Amino acid sequence: MIAARPWGLEPGRQQEILRALRFRYFKWDTYACGTCLVLPEVLVLSRQTHEEIVGIVERLHQALTRFERRVRQDPRALGKLGIPPALHGWIAEEEDTPLQFARYDLFPTDDDRWMVSEFNEDVPGGFNEAVGLPELLGDPGDEVQWAGDLRGRFLAALDPYESVGLLYATAYSEDLQHMLILERWLSDVGHHTVLGSPAHLKRRWRRPRILGEPIDAVFRFYPGEWMPRLPNLGTWIRLGARLPMMNPLRHLVRQSKTMFALWRRDGSLDAADRTLVERHCPWTEPFDVQSTPRLRDERARWVLKRAFGRMGDSVVVGALATEREWDETLTEASRAPGEWCMQERFVVRAVRFETGPLFPALGAFVVNGRFAGYYTRAAARPLITHEAYHVATLVQAA
């Protein structure tokens, strides 16, 4: 069961929270297209629903780990996933470490399931809001509680490493805001941190360094498929396979949306994993130019997606697109079919908010395989993009 309820705060207090979120938690982009994207409402999950979601995401993590191990040394499979060939050797040789910071977005459906349309395993965002809103809103009362400890699990995962490089796409201020909150968390408990671009990695005196500072591990907030563009790719290939990194590059296997198609066809999938995939993951096929007539005839049934893309970019839902938009997407996909996939649409169930019915996606953070907190968004259409609202999430007390 899921339901929404308002913050119940005076407008002045609401503005104080938004200001603190911007300046204390570095969430600068609280507005988009003239609209405040922090909804002054919370989503409340029943205890049973929360426990169900925790079980789903932790089992999915385990199943993904098994699949990743089977395909990471298979160049043909990596190619089908859309992973650049320059990265195949690195992924195959990368040392196994538990470091993982992921977010799985679950959609409630009309047939009472939780569906996951993709796995945010490469550069998942949202942790400024996920920690900031609960801390600013404070004690929610005796009947409900905030779930998870995202900051605590993150710090526990990186505790063995004294010096941590925080690497991001430096051209994007929204990426910097994520790094600044992580820098604060790490510095508060005594870690040395260095902010920079992956292009700043060098090897000096047998140690990896960022901007001249030695590092023991890195947090990568830079899309893995962009790595071949780096001027120091050779340095990364020499060092990256042995450098402790959250997230490891092999998680591109999980990030690729085409993964769903390979996963379902995996003959090594055991009965439990197959049931999990069929229950919570939509039917997906690699895009095939020969399928174009079928996709035109069955537009309402399908969603077209690039193998790699974020925040809803390059995701076109046939039922929401105009005929012209759909045809243009089919033409684009036909030019590079290996970069696209086609996914069967599922029907998302709306939740009634004070502002009207919205379609939610419950983002569940997973750190080193364990549930760590919520980052929920909601939109007026069943498609989550950068314009979706951020909604704080509570769980009924036991």
Short mmCIF file of C-alpha atoms in Angstrom, two decimals:
data_model
loop_
_atom_site.label_atom_id
_atom_site.label_comp_id
_atom_site.label_asym_id
_atom_site.label_seq_id
_atom_site.Cartn_x
_atom_site.Cartn_y
_atom_site.Cartn_z
CA MET A 1 0.00 0.00 0.00
CA ILE A 2 1.24 3.48 -0.87
CA ALA A 3 -0.41 6.84 -0.15
CA ALA A 4 0.55 10.52 -0.14
CA ARG A 5 0.12 13.17 2.50
CA PRO A 6 1.19 16.86 2.68
CA TRP A 7 4.09 18.15 4.76
CA GLY A 8 1.59 20.18 6.80
CA LEU A 9 3.99 23.11 7.20
CA GLU A 10 3.44 26.84 6.88
CA PRO A 11 4.63 28.37 3.56
CA GLY A 12 7.44 30.22 5.34
CA ARG A 13 8.77 27.00 6.86
CA GLN A 14 8.54 25.26 3.48
CA GLN A 15 10.68 28.00 1.93
CA GLU A 16 13.24 27.61 4.73
CA ILE A 17 13.54 23.91 3.92
CA LEU A 18 13.94 24.57 0.20
CA ARG A 19 16.59 27.20 0.88
CA ALA A 20 18.48 24.84 3.18
CA LEU A 21 18.25 22.07 0.58
CA ARG A 22 19.85 24.39 -1.98
CA PHE A 23 22.62 25.82 0.17
CA ARG A 24 23.32 23.20 2.86
CA TYR A 25 22.76 20.14 0.70
CA PHE A 26 23.88 21.64 -2.64
CA LYS A 27 20.57 20.89 -4.39
CA TRP A 28 20.79 23.96 -6.62
CA ASP A 29 18.35 22.79 -9.28
CA THR A 30 15.19 22.67 -7.16
CA TYR A 31 13.41 24.44 -10.03
CA ALA A 32 13.02 23.42 -13.69
CA CYS A 33 10.99 25.20 -16.33
CA GLY A 34 9.73 27.62 -13.67
CA THR A 35 8.35 24.86 -11.42
CA CYS A 36 9.59 23.81 -7.99
CA LEU A 37 10.38 20.12 -8.28
CA VAL A 38 10.43 19.40 -4.55
CA LEU A 39 6.85 18.37 -3.81
CA PRO A 40 5.67 19.49 -0.32
CA GLU A 41 4.17 16.05 0.22
CA VAL A 42 5.50 12.70 1.35
CA LEU A 43 4.80 9.20 0.10
CA VAL A 44 3.97 6.73 2.86
CA LEU A 45 4.62 3.01 2.36
CA SER A 46 3.09 0.30 4.46
CA ARG A 47 5.59 -1.80 6.37
CA GLN A 48 4.69 -4.79 4.18
CA THR A 49 5.29 -2.80 0.99
CA HIS A 50 8.65 -1.55 2.27
CA GLU A 51 9.80 -5.04 3.19
CA GLU A 52 8.68 -6.30 -0.22
CA ILE A 53 10.71 -3.61 -2.00
CA VAL A 54 13.80 -4.29 0.11
CA GLY A 55 13.55 -7.98 -0.73
CA ILE A 56 13.13 -7.29 -4.46
CA VAL A 57 16.12 -4.94 -4.81
CA GLU A 58 18.49 -7.08 -2.75
CA ARG A 59 17.56 -10.22 -4.71
CA LEU A 60 17.90 -8.32 -7.98
CA HIS A 61 21.38 -7.21 -6.93
CA GLN A 62 22.40 -10.80 -6.28
CA ALA A 63 20.94 -11.99 -9.60
CA LEU A 64 22.65 -9.15 -11.48
CA THR A 65 25.96 -10.04 -9.89
CA ARG A 66 25.65 -13.63 -11.12
CA PHE A 67 24.74 -12.48 -14.64
CA GLU A 68 27.57 -9.94 -14.73
CA ARG A 69 30.12 -12.61 -13.78
CA ARG A 70 28.94 -14.82 -16.64
CA VAL A 71 29.19 -12.21 -19.40
CA ARG A 72 31.96 -9.76 -18.40
CA GLN A 73 34.65 -11.82 -20.18
CA ASP A 74 32.53 -12.41 -23.29
CA PRO A 75 33.35 -9.69 -25.89
CA ARG A 76 30.40 -10.76 -28.04
CA ALA A 77 27.96 -10.27 -25.16
CA LEU A 78 29.56 -6.95 -24.20
CA GLY A 79 29.18 -5.81 -27.80
CA LYS A 80 25.47 -6.71 -27.78
CA LEU A 81 25.09 -4.63 -24.64
CA GLY A 82 26.44 -1.59 -26.51
CA ILE A 83 29.62 -1.34 -24.41
CA PRO A 84 32.48 0.27 -26.40
CA PRO A 85 35.12 -2.30 -27.50
CA ALA A 86 37.91 -0.19 -25.97
CA LEU A 87 36.53 -1.10 -22.53
CA HIS A 88 36.10 -4.87 -22.97
CA GLY A 89 39.58 -5.82 -21.74
CA TRP A 90 39.35 -3.54 -18.74
CA ILE A 91 35.95 -5.01 -17.74
CA ALA A 92 37.24 -8.57 -18.14
CA GLU A 93 40.32 -7.92 -15.97
CA GLU A 94 38.79 -5.67 -13.35
CA GLU A 95 39.34 -6.95 -9.82
CA ASP A 96 36.26 -8.03 -7.90
CA THR A 97 35.49 -5.60 -5.08
CA PRO A 98 32.19 -5.17 -3.23
CA LEU A 99 32.09 -1.41 -3.92
CA GLN A 100 28.69 -0.56 -5.34
CA PHE A 101 26.39 2.45 -5.17
CA ALA A 102 23.23 1.82 -7.19
CA ARG A 103 19.59 2.86 -7.41
CA TYR A 104 16.77 0.70 -8.69
CA ASP A 105 13.60 2.56 -9.71
CA LEU A 106 10.44 0.52 -9.11
CA PHE A 107 7.07 1.38 -10.63
CA PRO A 108 3.76 0.15 -9.14
CA THR A 109 1.64 -1.39 -11.89
CA ASP A 110 -2.06 -1.97 -12.46
CA ASP A 111 -1.55 -5.72 -12.02
CA ASP A 112 -0.06 -5.27 -8.51
CA ARG A 113 3.59 -5.77 -9.38
CA TRP A 114 6.72 -3.70 -8.97
CA MET A 115 8.47 -3.28 -12.31
CA VAL A 116 12.05 -2.13 -12.92
CA SER A 117 12.59 -0.69 -16.40
CA GLU A 118 16.35 -0.12 -15.95
CA PHE A 119 19.08 -0.34 -13.32
CA ASN A 120 20.94 2.84 -12.34
CA GLU A 121 24.22 1.06 -11.69
CA ASP A 122 26.72 3.43 -13.28
CA VAL A 123 26.19 7.00 -12.03
CA PRO A 124 23.01 6.99 -9.92
CA GLY A 125 22.04 10.38 -8.51
CA GLY A 126 19.54 11.72 -6.02
CA PHE A 127 21.47 11.34 -2.78
CA ASN A 128 21.36 15.07 -1.96
CA GLU A 129 17.57 14.90 -1.74
CA ALA A 130 17.47 11.38 -0.30
CA VAL A 131 19.43 12.48 2.77
CA GLY A 132 18.65 16.21 2.82
CA LEU A 133 14.85 16.08 2.93
CA PRO A 134 14.59 13.61 5.85
CA GLU A 135 17.13 15.59 7.86
CA LEU A 136 15.39 18.91 7.17
CA LEU A 137 11.85 17.62 7.75
CA GLY A 138 12.94 15.96 10.99
CA ASP A 139 11.08 13.50 13.20
CA PRO A 140 7.95 12.39 11.31
CA GLY A 141 6.15 11.06 14.43
CA ASP A 142 5.51 7.76 16.13
CA GLU A 143 3.51 6.07 13.37
CA VAL A 144 6.02 6.48 10.52
CA GLN A 145 9.78 6.61 10.09
CA TRP A 146 12.51 7.32 7.56
CA ALA A 147 13.98 4.14 6.13
CA GLY A 148 17.60 3.29 5.44
CA ASP A 149 20.92 4.94 6.25
CA LEU A 150 22.39 6.01 2.93
CA ARG A 151 25.20 8.12 4.36
CA GLY A 152 26.16 5.47 6.92
CA ARG A 153 26.30 2.65 4.38
CA PHE A 154 28.27 4.78 1.94
CA LEU A 155 30.85 5.68 4.60
CA ALA A 156 31.10 2.09 5.80
CA ALA A 157 31.82 0.93 2.25
CA LEU A 158 34.68 3.44 1.82
CA ASP A 159 36.00 3.20 5.37
CA PRO A 160 39.13 1.16 4.37
CA TYR A 161 40.38 3.92 2.03
CA GLU A 162 42.08 6.94 3.54
CA SER A 163 42.18 9.10 0.39
CA VAL A 164 39.24 9.07 -2.03
CA GLY A 165 39.05 10.74 -5.44
CA LEU A 166 35.60 12.05 -6.36
CA LEU A 167 35.51 12.01 -10.16
CA TYR A 168 32.73 13.58 -12.20
CA ALA A 169 31.89 15.24 -15.49
CA THR A 170 33.21 18.68 -14.58
CA ALA A 171 31.19 20.50 -17.25
CA TYR A 172 27.95 19.80 -15.34
CA SER A 173 27.06 21.72 -12.18
CA GLU A 174 24.40 19.16 -11.28
CA ASP A 175 27.16 16.55 -11.10
CA LEU A 176 29.27 18.80 -8.88
CA GLN A 177 26.41 19.10 -6.38
CA HIS A 178 26.51 15.33 -5.88
CA MET A 179 30.25 15.37 -5.30
CA LEU A 180 30.10 18.19 -2.77
CA ILE A 181 27.73 16.31 -0.46
CA LEU A 182 29.90 13.18 -0.68
CA GLU A 183 32.99 15.27 0.00
CA ARG A 184 31.37 16.61 3.17
CA TRP A 185 30.36 13.14 4.37
CA LEU A 186 33.87 11.77 3.84
CA SER A 187 35.68 14.79 5.28
CA ASP A 188 33.50 14.77 8.40
CA VAL A 189 34.85 11.33 9.34
CA GLY A 190 38.48 12.06 8.49
CA HIS A 191 38.97 10.98 4.87
CA HIS A 192 41.13 13.01 2.52
CA THR A 193 39.22 13.82 -0.68
CA VAL A 194 40.15 15.14 -4.12
CA LEU A 195 37.57 16.45 -6.60
CA GLY A 196 38.37 16.20 -10.29
CA SER A 197 37.68 14.74 -13.68
CA PRO A 198 38.66 11.20 -14.73
CA ALA A 199 40.94 13.04 -17.18
CA HIS A 200 43.05 14.11 -14.17
CA LEU A 201 44.17 10.58 -13.29
CA LYS A 202 47.92 10.06 -13.55
CA ARG A 203 50.42 7.57 -12.22
CA ARG A 204 53.30 8.99 -10.21
CA TRP A 205 55.76 7.10 -8.02
CA ARG A 206 53.75 3.89 -8.48
CA ARG A 207 50.61 5.46 -7.06
CA PRO A 208 47.51 6.77 -8.83
CA ARG A 209 47.05 10.49 -8.36
CA ILE A 210 44.35 13.04 -9.07
CA LEU A 211 45.63 16.60 -9.60
CA GLY A 212 48.87 15.52 -7.97
CA GLU A 213 47.20 14.09 -4.85
CA PRO A 214 47.67 10.35 -4.13
CA ILE A 215 44.44 8.36 -3.86
CA ASP A 216 43.53 4.92 -2.54
CA ALA A 217 40.10 4.60 -4.19
CA VAL A 218 37.72 6.61 -6.37
CA PHE A 219 34.01 7.30 -6.54
CA ARG A 220 33.18 7.55 -10.24
CA PHE A 221 30.28 9.85 -11.20
CA TYR A 222 31.22 9.86 -14.87
CA PRO A 223 29.29 7.71 -17.38
CA GLY A 224 31.25 4.57 -18.17
CA GLU A 225 30.46 4.66 -21.88
CA TRP A 226 32.16 8.08 -22.05
CA MET A 227 35.47 6.71 -20.78
CA PRO A 228 36.92 6.01 -24.28
CA ARG A 229 36.77 9.77 -24.96
CA LEU A 230 39.27 10.53 -22.19
CA PRO A 231 42.73 11.77 -23.24
CA ASN A 232 44.26 9.50 -20.56
CA LEU A 233 42.36 6.33 -21.49
CA GLY A 234 45.66 4.44 -21.62
CA THR A 235 46.36 5.35 -18.00
CA TRP A 236 42.91 4.16 -16.98
CA ILE A 237 43.34 0.86 -18.81
CA ARG A 238 46.66 0.31 -17.02
CA LEU A 239 45.41 1.33 -13.58
CA GLY A 240 41.63 1.03 -13.63
CA ALA A 241 41.36 -2.74 -13.38
CA ARG A 242 43.21 -2.68 -10.04
CA LEU A 243 42.05 0.66 -8.64
CA PRO A 244 39.22 0.25 -6.07
CA MET A 245 36.34 2.13 -7.68
CA MET A 246 32.72 2.79 -6.76
CA ASN A 247 31.18 2.02 -9.17
CA PRO A 248 33.35 -0.51 -11.02
CA LEU A 249 33.33 -0.26 -14.79
CA ARG A 250 31.89 -3.77 -15.14
CA HIS A 251 28.58 -2.34 -13.95
CA LEU A 252 28.06 -1.11 -17.49
CA VAL A 253 26.76 -4.65 -18.00
CA ARG A 254 23.92 -3.83 -15.61
CA GLN A 255 23.44 -0.24 -16.79
CA SER A 256 22.78 -1.22 -20.41
CA LYS A 257 19.05 -1.43 -21.08
CA THR A 258 19.73 -4.14 -23.64
CA MET A 259 20.81 -6.27 -20.68
CA PHE A 260 17.18 -7.25 -20.10
CA ALA A 261 17.07 -9.04 -23.47
CA LEU A 262 20.31 -10.98 -22.85
CA TRP A 263 19.29 -11.77 -19.29
CA ARG A 264 16.03 -13.43 -20.31
CA ARG A 265 17.84 -15.51 -22.93
CA ASP A 266 20.58 -16.59 -20.51
CA GLY A 267 20.50 -20.38 -20.46
CA SER A 268 22.41 -20.42 -17.17
CA LEU A 269 19.65 -18.54 -15.34
CA ASP A 270 18.40 -20.68 -12.45
CA ALA A 271 14.71 -21.07 -11.65
CA ALA A 272 14.70 -18.47 -8.84
CA ASP A 273 16.44 -15.81 -10.95
CA ARG A 274 14.19 -16.52 -13.93
CA THR A 275 11.09 -16.08 -11.78
CA LEU A 276 12.51 -12.82 -10.42
CA VAL A 277 13.27 -11.46 -13.89
CA GLU A 278 9.89 -12.44 -15.33
CA ARG A 279 8.06 -10.95 -12.34
CA HIS A 280 9.80 -7.58 -12.20
CA CYS A 281 11.49 -6.86 -15.56
CA PRO A 282 9.66 -6.03 -18.80
CA TRP A 283 10.08 -8.06 -21.97
CA THR A 284 12.92 -6.48 -23.96
CA GLU A 285 14.41 -7.16 -27.40
CA PRO A 286 17.44 -5.69 -29.17
CA PHE A 287 16.27 -3.24 -31.81
CA ASP A 288 16.03 -4.83 -35.24
CA VAL A 289 15.38 -2.78 -38.37
CA GLN A 290 13.16 -5.64 -39.58
CA SER A 291 10.86 -4.94 -36.62
CA THR A 292 10.03 -1.42 -37.83
CA PRO A 293 6.68 -2.33 -39.45
CA ARG A 294 5.60 -4.18 -36.30
CA LEU A 295 6.65 -1.26 -34.12
CA ARG A 296 4.58 1.11 -36.27
CA ASP A 297 1.53 -1.14 -36.06
CA GLU A 298 1.93 -1.80 -32.33
CA ARG A 299 3.12 1.63 -31.23
CA ALA A 300 1.08 1.68 -27.99
CA ARG A 301 2.70 -1.57 -26.85
CA TRP A 302 6.35 -0.54 -27.09
CA VAL A 303 8.99 1.78 -25.65
CA LEU A 304 12.18 2.58 -27.57
CA LYS A 305 15.37 3.20 -25.59
CA ARG A 306 19.05 3.71 -26.18
CA ALA A 307 21.20 1.11 -24.44
CA PHE A 308 22.78 3.96 -22.48
CA GLY A 309 20.93 7.08 -21.45
CA ARG A 310 19.88 8.83 -18.27
CA MET A 311 17.09 10.97 -16.82
CA GLY A 312 14.67 9.79 -19.49
CA ASP A 313 16.69 11.04 -22.44
CA SER A 314 16.39 8.79 -25.50
CA VAL A 315 13.35 7.06 -24.00
CA VAL A 316 10.27 7.28 -26.22
CA VAL A 317 7.03 5.71 -25.04
CA GLY A 318 4.88 4.81 -28.02
CA ALA A 319 1.61 5.41 -26.16
CA LEU A 320 2.73 8.94 -25.21
CA ALA A 321 4.47 9.91 -28.47
CA THR A 322 2.91 11.47 -31.53
CA GLU A 323 3.07 9.52 -34.77
CA ARG A 324 5.73 11.91 -36.03
CA GLU A 325 7.86 11.52 -32.86
CA TRP A 326 7.61 7.74 -33.11
CA ASP A 327 8.60 7.70 -36.79
CA GLU A 328 11.56 10.01 -36.12
CA THR A 329 12.74 7.74 -33.31
CA LEU A 330 12.41 4.65 -35.50
CA THR A 331 14.50 6.40 -38.17
CA GLU A 332 17.16 7.35 -35.61
CA ALA A 333 17.26 3.83 -34.17
CA SER A 334 17.52 2.32 -37.65
CA ARG A 335 20.74 4.28 -38.27
CA ALA A 336 22.43 2.65 -35.24
CA PRO A 337 20.36 -0.42 -34.30
CA GLY A 338 23.03 -1.81 -31.99
CA GLU A 339 22.61 1.23 -29.72
CA TRP A 340 18.86 0.75 -29.19
CA CYS A 341 16.42 -1.73 -27.71
CA MET A 342 12.65 -2.15 -27.69
CA GLN A 343 10.87 -2.79 -24.41
CA GLU A 344 7.31 -3.85 -23.81
CA ARG A 345 5.35 -1.14 -22.01
CA PHE A 346 3.78 -1.82 -18.64
CA VAL A 347 0.94 0.22 -17.15
CA VAL A 348 1.97 2.32 -14.15
CA ARG A 349 -0.57 2.88 -11.39
CA ALA A 350 -1.12 6.49 -10.37
CA VAL A 351 -1.17 7.71 -6.77
CA ARG A 352 -3.40 10.57 -5.67
CA PHE A 353 -1.50 13.58 -4.34
CA GLU A 354 -2.95 16.93 -3.28
CA THR A 355 -1.74 18.30 -6.60
CA GLY A 356 -3.63 15.54 -8.44
CA PRO A 357 -2.81 12.02 -9.64
CA LEU A 358 0.90 11.42 -10.26
CA PHE A 359 2.85 8.39 -11.44
CA PRO A 360 5.59 7.48 -8.92
CA ALA A 361 8.90 5.69 -9.28
CA LEU A 362 10.31 4.50 -5.96
CA GLY A 363 14.07 4.68 -6.20
CA ALA A 364 15.68 2.26 -3.76
CA PHE A 365 19.40 2.80 -3.11
CA VAL A 366 21.56 -0.31 -2.83
CA VAL A 367 25.04 0.06 -1.32
CA ASN A 368 27.27 -3.02 -1.45
CA GLY A 369 24.18 -5.12 -2.08
CA ARG A 370 22.07 -3.84 0.84
CA PHE A 371 19.08 -1.49 0.82
CA ALA A 372 20.16 1.99 1.94
CA GLY A 373 17.26 4.42 1.47
CA TYR A 374 14.67 5.92 -0.87
CA TYR A 375 14.73 8.52 -3.61
CA THR A 376 11.20 8.78 -5.00
CA ARG A 377 10.07 10.83 -7.95
CA ALA A 378 6.64 11.36 -9.45
CA ALA A 379 5.39 12.82 -12.71
CA ALA A 380 2.12 13.80 -14.37
CA ARG A 381 2.84 11.26 -17.11
CA PRO A 382 4.12 7.69 -16.64
CA LEU A 383 7.60 8.74 -17.77
CA ILE A 384 10.26 9.94 -15.32
CA THR A 385 12.52 12.69 -16.68
CA HIS A 386 14.54 15.59 -15.22
CA GLU A 387 11.20 17.43 -14.79
CA ALA A 388 9.75 14.87 -12.33
CA TYR A 389 9.02 15.89 -8.74
CA HIS A 390 11.17 14.74 -5.82
CA VAL A 391 9.05 13.17 -3.06
CA ALA A 392 10.33 12.27 0.41
CA THR A 393 9.33 8.73 1.41
CA LEU A 394 8.25 7.40 4.79
CA VAL A 395 7.52 3.88 6.03
CA GLN A 396 4.90 2.91 8.58
CA ALA A 397 6.50 1.93 11.87
CA ALA A 398 6.55 -1.73 12.82
#
